[in-house]
Tab-separated table of C-alpha atoms in Angstrom:
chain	number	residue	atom	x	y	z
G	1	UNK	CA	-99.803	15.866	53.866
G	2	UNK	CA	-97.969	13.603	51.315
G	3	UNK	CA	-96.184	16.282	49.796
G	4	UNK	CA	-94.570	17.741	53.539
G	5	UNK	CA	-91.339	16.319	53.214
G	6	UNK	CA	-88.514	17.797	55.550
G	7	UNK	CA	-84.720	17.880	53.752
G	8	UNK	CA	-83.296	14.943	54.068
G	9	UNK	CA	-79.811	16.411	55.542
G	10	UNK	CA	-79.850	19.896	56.260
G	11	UNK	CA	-76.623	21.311	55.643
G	12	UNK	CA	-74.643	22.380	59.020
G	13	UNK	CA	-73.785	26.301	58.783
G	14	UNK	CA	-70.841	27.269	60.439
G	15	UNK	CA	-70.703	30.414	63.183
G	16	UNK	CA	-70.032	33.651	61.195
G	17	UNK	CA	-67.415	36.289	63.086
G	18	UNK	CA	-70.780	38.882	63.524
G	19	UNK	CA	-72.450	35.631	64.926
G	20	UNK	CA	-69.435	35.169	66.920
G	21	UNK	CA	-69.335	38.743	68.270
G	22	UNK	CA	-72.925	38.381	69.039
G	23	UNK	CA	-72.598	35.470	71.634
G	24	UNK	CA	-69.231	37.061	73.069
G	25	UNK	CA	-71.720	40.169	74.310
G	26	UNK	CA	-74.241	38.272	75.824
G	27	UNK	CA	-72.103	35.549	77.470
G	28	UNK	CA	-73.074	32.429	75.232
G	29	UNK	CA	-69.466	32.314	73.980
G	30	UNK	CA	-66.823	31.109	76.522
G	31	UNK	CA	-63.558	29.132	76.135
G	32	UNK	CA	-64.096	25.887	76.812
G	33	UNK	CA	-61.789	22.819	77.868
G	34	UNK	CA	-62.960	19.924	75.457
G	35	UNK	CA	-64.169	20.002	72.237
G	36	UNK	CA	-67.163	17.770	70.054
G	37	UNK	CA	-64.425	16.158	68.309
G	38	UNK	CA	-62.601	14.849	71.219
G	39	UNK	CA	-65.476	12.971	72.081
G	40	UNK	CA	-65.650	10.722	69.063
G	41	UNK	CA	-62.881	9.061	70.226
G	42	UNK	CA	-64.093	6.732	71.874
G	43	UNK	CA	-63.571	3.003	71.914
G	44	UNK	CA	-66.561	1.040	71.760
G	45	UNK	CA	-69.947	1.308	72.435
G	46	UNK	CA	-73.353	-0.543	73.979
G	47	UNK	CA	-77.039	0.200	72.722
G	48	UNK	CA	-79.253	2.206	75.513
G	49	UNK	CA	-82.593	0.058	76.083
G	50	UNK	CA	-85.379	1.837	77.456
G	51	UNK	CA	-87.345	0.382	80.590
G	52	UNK	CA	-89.478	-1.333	77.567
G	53	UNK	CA	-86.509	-3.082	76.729
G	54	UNK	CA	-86.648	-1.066	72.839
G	55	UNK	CA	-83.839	0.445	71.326
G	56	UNK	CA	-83.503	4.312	72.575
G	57	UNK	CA	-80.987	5.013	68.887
G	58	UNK	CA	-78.653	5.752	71.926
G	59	UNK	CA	-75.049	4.435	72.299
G	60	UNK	CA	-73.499	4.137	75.697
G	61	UNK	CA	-69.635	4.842	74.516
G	62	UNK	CA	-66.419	4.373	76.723
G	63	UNK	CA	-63.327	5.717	76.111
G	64	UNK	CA	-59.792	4.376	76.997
G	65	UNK	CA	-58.919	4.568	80.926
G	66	UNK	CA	-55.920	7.107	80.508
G	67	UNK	CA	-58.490	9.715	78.500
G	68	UNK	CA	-61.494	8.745	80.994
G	69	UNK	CA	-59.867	10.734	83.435
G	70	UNK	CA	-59.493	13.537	81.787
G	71	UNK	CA	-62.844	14.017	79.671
G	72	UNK	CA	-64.519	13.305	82.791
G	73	UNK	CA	-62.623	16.517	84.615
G	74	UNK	CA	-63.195	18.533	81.244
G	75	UNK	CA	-66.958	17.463	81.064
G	76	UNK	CA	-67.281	18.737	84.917
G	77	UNK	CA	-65.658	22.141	84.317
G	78	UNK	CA	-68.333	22.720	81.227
G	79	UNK	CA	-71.191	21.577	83.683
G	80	UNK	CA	-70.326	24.023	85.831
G	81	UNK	CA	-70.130	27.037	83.455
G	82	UNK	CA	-72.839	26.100	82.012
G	83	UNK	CA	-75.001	25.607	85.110
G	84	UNK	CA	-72.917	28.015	87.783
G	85	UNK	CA	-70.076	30.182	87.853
G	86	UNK	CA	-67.124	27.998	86.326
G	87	UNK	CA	-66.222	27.420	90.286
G	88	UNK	CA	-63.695	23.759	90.514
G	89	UNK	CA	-64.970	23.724	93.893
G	90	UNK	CA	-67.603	21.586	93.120
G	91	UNK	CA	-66.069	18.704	91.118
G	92	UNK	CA	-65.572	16.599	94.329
G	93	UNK	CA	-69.492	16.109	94.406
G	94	UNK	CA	-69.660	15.689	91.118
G	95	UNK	CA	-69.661	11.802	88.764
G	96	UNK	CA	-70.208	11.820	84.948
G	97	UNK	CA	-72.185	8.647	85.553
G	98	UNK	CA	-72.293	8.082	81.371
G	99	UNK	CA	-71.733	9.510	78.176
G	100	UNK	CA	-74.355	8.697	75.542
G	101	UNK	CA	-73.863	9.194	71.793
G	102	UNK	CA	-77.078	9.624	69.257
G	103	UNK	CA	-76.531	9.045	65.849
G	104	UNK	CA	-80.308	10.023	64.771
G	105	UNK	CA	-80.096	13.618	63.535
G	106	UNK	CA	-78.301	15.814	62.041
G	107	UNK	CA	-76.874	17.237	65.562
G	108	UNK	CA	-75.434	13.805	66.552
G	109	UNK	CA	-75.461	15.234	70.165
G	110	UNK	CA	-73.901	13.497	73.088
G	111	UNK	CA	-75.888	13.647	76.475
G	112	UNK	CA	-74.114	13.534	79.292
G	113	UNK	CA	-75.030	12.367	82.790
G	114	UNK	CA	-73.741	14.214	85.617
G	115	UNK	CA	-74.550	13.607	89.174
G	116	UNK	CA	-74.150	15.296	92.560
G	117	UNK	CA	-72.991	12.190	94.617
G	118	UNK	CA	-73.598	13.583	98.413
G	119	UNK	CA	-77.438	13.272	97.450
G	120	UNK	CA	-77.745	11.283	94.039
G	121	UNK	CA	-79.348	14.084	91.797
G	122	UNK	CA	-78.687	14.204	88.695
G	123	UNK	CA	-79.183	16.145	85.405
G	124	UNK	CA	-78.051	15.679	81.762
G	125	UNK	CA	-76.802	18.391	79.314
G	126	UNK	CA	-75.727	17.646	75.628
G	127	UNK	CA	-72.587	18.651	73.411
G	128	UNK	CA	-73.234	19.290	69.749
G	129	UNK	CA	-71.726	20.008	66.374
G	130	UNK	CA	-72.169	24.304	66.433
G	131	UNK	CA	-74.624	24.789	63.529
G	132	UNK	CA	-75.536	28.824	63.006
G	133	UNK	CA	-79.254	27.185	62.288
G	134	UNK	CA	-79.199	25.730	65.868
G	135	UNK	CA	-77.605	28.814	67.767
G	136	UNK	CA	-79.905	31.239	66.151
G	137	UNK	CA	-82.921	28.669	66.485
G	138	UNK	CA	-81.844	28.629	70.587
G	139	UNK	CA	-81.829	32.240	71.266
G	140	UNK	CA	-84.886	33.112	69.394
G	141	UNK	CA	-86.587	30.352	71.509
G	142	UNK	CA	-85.186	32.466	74.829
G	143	UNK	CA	-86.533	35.545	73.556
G	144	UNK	CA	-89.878	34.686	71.987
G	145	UNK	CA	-90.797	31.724	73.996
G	146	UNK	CA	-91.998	31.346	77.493
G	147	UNK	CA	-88.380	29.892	78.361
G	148	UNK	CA	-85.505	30.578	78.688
G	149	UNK	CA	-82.633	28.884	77.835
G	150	UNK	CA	-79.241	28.274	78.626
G	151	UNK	CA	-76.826	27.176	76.484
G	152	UNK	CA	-72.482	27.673	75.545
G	153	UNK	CA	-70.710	27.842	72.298
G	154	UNK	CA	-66.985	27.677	71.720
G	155	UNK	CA	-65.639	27.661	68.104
G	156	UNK	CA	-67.776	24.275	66.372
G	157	UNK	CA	-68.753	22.880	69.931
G	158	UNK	CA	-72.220	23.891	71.250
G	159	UNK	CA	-73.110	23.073	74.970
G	160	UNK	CA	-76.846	23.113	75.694
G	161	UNK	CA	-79.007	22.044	79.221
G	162	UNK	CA	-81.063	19.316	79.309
G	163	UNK	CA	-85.334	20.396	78.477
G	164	UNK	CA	-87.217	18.404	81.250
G	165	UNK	CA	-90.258	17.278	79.440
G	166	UNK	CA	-92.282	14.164	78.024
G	167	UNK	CA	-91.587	13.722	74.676
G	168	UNK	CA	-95.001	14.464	72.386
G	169	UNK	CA	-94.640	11.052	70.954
G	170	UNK	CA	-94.505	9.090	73.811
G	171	UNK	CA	-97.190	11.989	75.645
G	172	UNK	CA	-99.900	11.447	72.932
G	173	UNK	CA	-99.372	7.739	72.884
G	174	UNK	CA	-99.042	6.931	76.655
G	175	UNK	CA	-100.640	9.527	78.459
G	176	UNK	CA	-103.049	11.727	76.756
G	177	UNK	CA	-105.473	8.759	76.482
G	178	UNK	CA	-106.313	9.196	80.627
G	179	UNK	CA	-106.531	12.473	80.693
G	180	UNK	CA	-109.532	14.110	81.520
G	181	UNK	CA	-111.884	16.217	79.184
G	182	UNK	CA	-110.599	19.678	81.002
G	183	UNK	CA	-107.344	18.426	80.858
G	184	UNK	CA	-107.687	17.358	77.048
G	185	UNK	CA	-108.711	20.907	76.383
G	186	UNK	CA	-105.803	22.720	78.080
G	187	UNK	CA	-103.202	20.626	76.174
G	188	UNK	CA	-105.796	21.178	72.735
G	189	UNK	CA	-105.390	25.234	73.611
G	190	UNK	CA	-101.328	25.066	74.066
G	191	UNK	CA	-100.814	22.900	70.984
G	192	UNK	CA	-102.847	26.332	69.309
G	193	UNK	CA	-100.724	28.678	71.090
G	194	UNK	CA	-97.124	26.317	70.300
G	195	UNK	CA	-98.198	25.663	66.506
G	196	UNK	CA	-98.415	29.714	66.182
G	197	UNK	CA	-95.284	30.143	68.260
G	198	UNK	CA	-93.282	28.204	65.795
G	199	UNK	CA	-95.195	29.635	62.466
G	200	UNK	CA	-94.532	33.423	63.580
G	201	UNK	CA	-90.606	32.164	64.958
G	202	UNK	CA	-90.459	29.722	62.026
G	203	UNK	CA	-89.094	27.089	63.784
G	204	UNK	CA	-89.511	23.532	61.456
G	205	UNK	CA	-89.940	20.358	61.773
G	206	UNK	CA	-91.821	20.249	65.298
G	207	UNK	CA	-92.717	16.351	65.131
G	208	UNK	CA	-94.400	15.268	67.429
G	209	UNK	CA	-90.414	13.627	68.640
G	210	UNK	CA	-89.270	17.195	68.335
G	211	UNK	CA	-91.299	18.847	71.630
G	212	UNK	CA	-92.055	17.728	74.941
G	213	UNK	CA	-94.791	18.126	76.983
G	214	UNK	CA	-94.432	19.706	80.344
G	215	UNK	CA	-97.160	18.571	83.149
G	216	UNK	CA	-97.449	20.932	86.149
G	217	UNK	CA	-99.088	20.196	89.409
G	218	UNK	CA	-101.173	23.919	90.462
G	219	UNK	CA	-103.771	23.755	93.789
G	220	UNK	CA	-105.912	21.163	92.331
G	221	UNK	CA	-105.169	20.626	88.775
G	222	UNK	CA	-102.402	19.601	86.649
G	223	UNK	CA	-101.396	22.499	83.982
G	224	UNK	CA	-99.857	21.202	80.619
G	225	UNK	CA	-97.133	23.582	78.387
G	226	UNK	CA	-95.994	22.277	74.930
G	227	UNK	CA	-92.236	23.482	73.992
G	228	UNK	CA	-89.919	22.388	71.049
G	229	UNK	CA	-86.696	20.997	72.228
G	230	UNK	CA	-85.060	20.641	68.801
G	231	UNK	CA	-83.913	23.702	66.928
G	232	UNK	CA	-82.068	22.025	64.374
G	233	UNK	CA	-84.671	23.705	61.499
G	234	UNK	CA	-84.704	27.160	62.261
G	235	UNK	CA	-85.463	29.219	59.081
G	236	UNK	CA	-84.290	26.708	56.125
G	237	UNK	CA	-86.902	24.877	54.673
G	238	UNK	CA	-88.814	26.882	52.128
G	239	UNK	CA	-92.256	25.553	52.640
G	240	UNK	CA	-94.369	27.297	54.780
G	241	UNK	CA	-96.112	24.413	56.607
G	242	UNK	CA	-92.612	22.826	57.808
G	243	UNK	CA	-93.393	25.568	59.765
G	244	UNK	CA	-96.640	24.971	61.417
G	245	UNK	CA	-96.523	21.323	63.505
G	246	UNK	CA	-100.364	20.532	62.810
G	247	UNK	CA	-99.698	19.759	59.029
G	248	UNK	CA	-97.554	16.484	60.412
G	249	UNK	CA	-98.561	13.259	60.328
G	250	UNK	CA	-97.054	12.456	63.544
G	251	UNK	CA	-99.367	15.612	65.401
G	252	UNK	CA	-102.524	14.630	64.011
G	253	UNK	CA	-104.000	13.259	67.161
G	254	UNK	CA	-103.008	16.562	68.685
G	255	UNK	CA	-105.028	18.407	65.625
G	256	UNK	CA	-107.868	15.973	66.151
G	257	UNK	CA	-107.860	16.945	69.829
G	258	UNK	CA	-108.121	20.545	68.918
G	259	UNK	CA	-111.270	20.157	66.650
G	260	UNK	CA	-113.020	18.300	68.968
G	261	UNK	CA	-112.376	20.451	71.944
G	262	UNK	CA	-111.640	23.888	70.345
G	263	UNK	CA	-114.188	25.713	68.631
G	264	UNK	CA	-113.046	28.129	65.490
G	265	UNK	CA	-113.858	31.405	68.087
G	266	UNK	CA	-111.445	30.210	70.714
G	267	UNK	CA	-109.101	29.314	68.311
G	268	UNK	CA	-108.898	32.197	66.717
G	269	UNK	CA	-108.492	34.103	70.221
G	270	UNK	CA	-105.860	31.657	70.746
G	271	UNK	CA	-104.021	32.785	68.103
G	272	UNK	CA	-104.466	36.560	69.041
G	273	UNK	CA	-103.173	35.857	72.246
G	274	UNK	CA	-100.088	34.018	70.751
G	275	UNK	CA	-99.053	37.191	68.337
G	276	UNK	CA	-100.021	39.491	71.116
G	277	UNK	CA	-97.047	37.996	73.777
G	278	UNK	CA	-94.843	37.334	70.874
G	279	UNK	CA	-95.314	41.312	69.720
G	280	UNK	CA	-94.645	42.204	73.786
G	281	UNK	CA	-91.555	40.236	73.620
G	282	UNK	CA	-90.552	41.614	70.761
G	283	UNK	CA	-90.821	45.154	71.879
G	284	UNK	CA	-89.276	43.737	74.882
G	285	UNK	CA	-86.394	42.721	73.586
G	286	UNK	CA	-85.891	45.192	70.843
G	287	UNK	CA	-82.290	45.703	70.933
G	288	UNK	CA	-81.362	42.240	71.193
G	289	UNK	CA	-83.484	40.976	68.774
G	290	UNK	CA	-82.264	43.735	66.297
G	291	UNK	CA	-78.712	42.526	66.288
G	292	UNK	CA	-79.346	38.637	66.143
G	293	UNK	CA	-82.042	39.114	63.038
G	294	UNK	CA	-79.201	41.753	61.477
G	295	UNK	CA	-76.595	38.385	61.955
G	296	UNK	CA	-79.114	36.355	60.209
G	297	UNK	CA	-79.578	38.758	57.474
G	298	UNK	CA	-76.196	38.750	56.908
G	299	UNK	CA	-75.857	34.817	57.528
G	300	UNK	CA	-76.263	32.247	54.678
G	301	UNK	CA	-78.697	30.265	56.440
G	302	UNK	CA	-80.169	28.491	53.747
G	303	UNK	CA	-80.989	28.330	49.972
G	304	UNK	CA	-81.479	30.998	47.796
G	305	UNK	CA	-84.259	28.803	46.274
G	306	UNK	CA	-85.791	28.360	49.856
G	307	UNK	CA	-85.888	31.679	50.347
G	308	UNK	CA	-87.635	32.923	46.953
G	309	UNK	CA	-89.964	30.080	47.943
G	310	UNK	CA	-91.145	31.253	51.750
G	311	UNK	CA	-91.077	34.549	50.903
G	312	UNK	CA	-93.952	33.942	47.863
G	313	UNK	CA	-95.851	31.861	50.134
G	314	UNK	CA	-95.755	33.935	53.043
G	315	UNK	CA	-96.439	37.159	50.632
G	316	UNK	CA	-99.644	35.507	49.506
G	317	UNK	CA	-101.344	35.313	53.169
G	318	UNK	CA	-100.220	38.949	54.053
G	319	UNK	CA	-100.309	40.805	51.120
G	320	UNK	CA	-97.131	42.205	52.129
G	321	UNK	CA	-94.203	43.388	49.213
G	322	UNK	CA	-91.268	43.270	51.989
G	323	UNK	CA	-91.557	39.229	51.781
G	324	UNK	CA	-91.214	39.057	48.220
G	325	UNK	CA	-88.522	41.223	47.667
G	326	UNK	CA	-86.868	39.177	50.882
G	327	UNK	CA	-82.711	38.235	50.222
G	328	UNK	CA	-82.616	35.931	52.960
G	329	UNK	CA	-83.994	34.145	55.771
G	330	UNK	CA	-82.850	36.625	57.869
G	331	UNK	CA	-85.081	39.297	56.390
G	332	UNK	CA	-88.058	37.306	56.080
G	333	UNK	CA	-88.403	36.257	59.915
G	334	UNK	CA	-87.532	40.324	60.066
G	335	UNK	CA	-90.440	41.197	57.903
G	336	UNK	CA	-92.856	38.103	59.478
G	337	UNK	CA	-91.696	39.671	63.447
G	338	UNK	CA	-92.547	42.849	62.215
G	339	UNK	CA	-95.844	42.748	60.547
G	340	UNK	CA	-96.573	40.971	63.839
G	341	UNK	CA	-95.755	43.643	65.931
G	342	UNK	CA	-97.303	45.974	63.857
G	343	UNK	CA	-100.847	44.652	64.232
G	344	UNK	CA	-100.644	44.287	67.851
G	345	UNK	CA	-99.770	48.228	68.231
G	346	UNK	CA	-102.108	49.110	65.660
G	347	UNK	CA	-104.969	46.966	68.128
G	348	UNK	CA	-103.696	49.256	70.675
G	349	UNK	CA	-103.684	52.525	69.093
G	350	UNK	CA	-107.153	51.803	68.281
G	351	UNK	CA	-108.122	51.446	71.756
G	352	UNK	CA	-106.867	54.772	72.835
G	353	UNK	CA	-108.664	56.544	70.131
């Protein structure tokens, strides 16, 4: 545990022309009418205090009245692109109620309140420094994962919606300690499944901060889903367990939870089932999947001393030479999707003989 140590700043990657390209076909690159940049301006700032009167790491900024105006009009017309068809029609219900700025992180993201004011809904989305590590960390999440996700990029800006969710920190903390023994084994099985999802995906740094978890009331019982709402270390650290959330301090309640409630058969079904969805929505989304993993071969994502790194480590569970002859992140997540895929058809070819 001592020696799982995530890089301290993980350098932001800028979005590559083929990267570009990429977004342009499947309509997560549009023009858009305010930049990240343009929201640093602002003026002066107040700490957000949470309802336990402790410091969120959020700033409430304002901006001068003569730019209000207008970043308030500009942050409408990106709410509704991102969340409908780019219609104006709609601004007259709408109120950007605040603008919050987060200096925790690399992203340094600033969430943005918008409500609807003819019924007082509301919902946030956030505007981020455009990292390739983000982007391609996003739409592997919306094609691997059991969500989907919606989310805008424009030159270094990225626009992303707002994951509903309690965060793991405050879940484990707060709320897991009432939860009943059924219900303590449901969330045990999806941290399984989610700790897999990210290994296979590698998606890093899954904190316990990093995900939320997602009650849902069904007929007479409440259903819990675990899913990572940072993608900030997609494919750059090169040790394996960044990879896999139950080697973090912060998740070893969650790993307790597991051993007390899982047994090693279930787990290990668990973990079948996990590769077996992944492999269908791989298949599934074949072409797609094809062209971002060729951008990310292509892409310098990370180190080339990361990469040697992962691809030993990973070579020495599998057994498999296409790892350790691996150029780039790109390849290995190719190589890791694949051997994946390959087992689950080779299950099934079994079965028909």
């Amino acid at each position: 545990m001592d020696d799982l140590k995530i890089s301290k700043k993980k350098p932001s990657f800028p979005i590559t022309e083929k990267l570009d390209r990429y977004l342009s076909e499947y309509n997560r690159n549009i023009e858009l009418p305010i930049f990240y940049e343009d929201l640093l301006r602002f003026q002066g700032a107040i700490t957000v205090y949470d309802k336990d009167d402790e410091d969120t790491l959020w700033l409430r900024v304002y901006y001068n009245d003569y730019e209000r105006e207008e970043i308030d009009l500009s942050l409408k017309r990106v709410y509704s692109n991102l969340v409908s068809d780019g219609n104006d029609k709609i601004f007259q219900f709408l109120s950007v109620d605040s603008i919050d700025f987060c200096t925790f992180g690399n992203s340094q993201p600033f969430r943005i309140k918008v409500r609807n004011i003819l019924n007082d809904n509301y919902t946030h989305f956030y505007i981020k420094k455009a990292d390739a590590s983000r982007v391609y960390g996003l739409e592997l999440e919306h094609m691997l994962s059991p969500n989907s996700l919606n989310f805008l990029v424009y030159k270094n800006t990225l626009i992303e919606e707002h994951i509903a969710g309690i965060p793991g920190d405050v879940f484990i903390k707060d709320m897991l300690p009432n939860c009943t023994s059924s219900e303590k084994s449901q969330i045990a099985k999806e941290f399984v499944k989610f700790n897999e999802r990210c290994m296979i995906r590698l998606l890093g740094d899954m904190r316990s901060y990093n995900y939320v978890v997602i009650p849902t009331h069904d007929f007479d019982q409440i259903v819990y889903k675990v899913r990572a709402i940072d993608f900030d270390q997609q494919c750059y650290e090169g040790k394996f367990n960044i990879y896999r959330p139950q080697f973090f301090k912060e998740n070893q309640t969650m790993v307790k939870l597991v051993k007390e409630k899982i047994s090693d058969t279930s787990i290990d079904q668990y973990k079948v089932e996990e590769r077996s969805i992944i492999a269908k929505r791989v298949i599934s989304y074949k072409k797609r999947l094809n062209k971002l993993i060729d951008c990310m071969i292509d892409d310098e994502i990370s180190s080339k001393e990361n990469v040697e790194q992962l691809g030993s480590i990973i070579y020495n569970y599998t057994l498999d030479m296409n790892f350790r002859h691996s150029n780039s992140m790109g390849e290995i997540l190719k190589h890791g999707l694949d051997f994946v895929k390959r087992n689950y058809e080779d299950v099934n070819m079994k079965k028909l003989m």
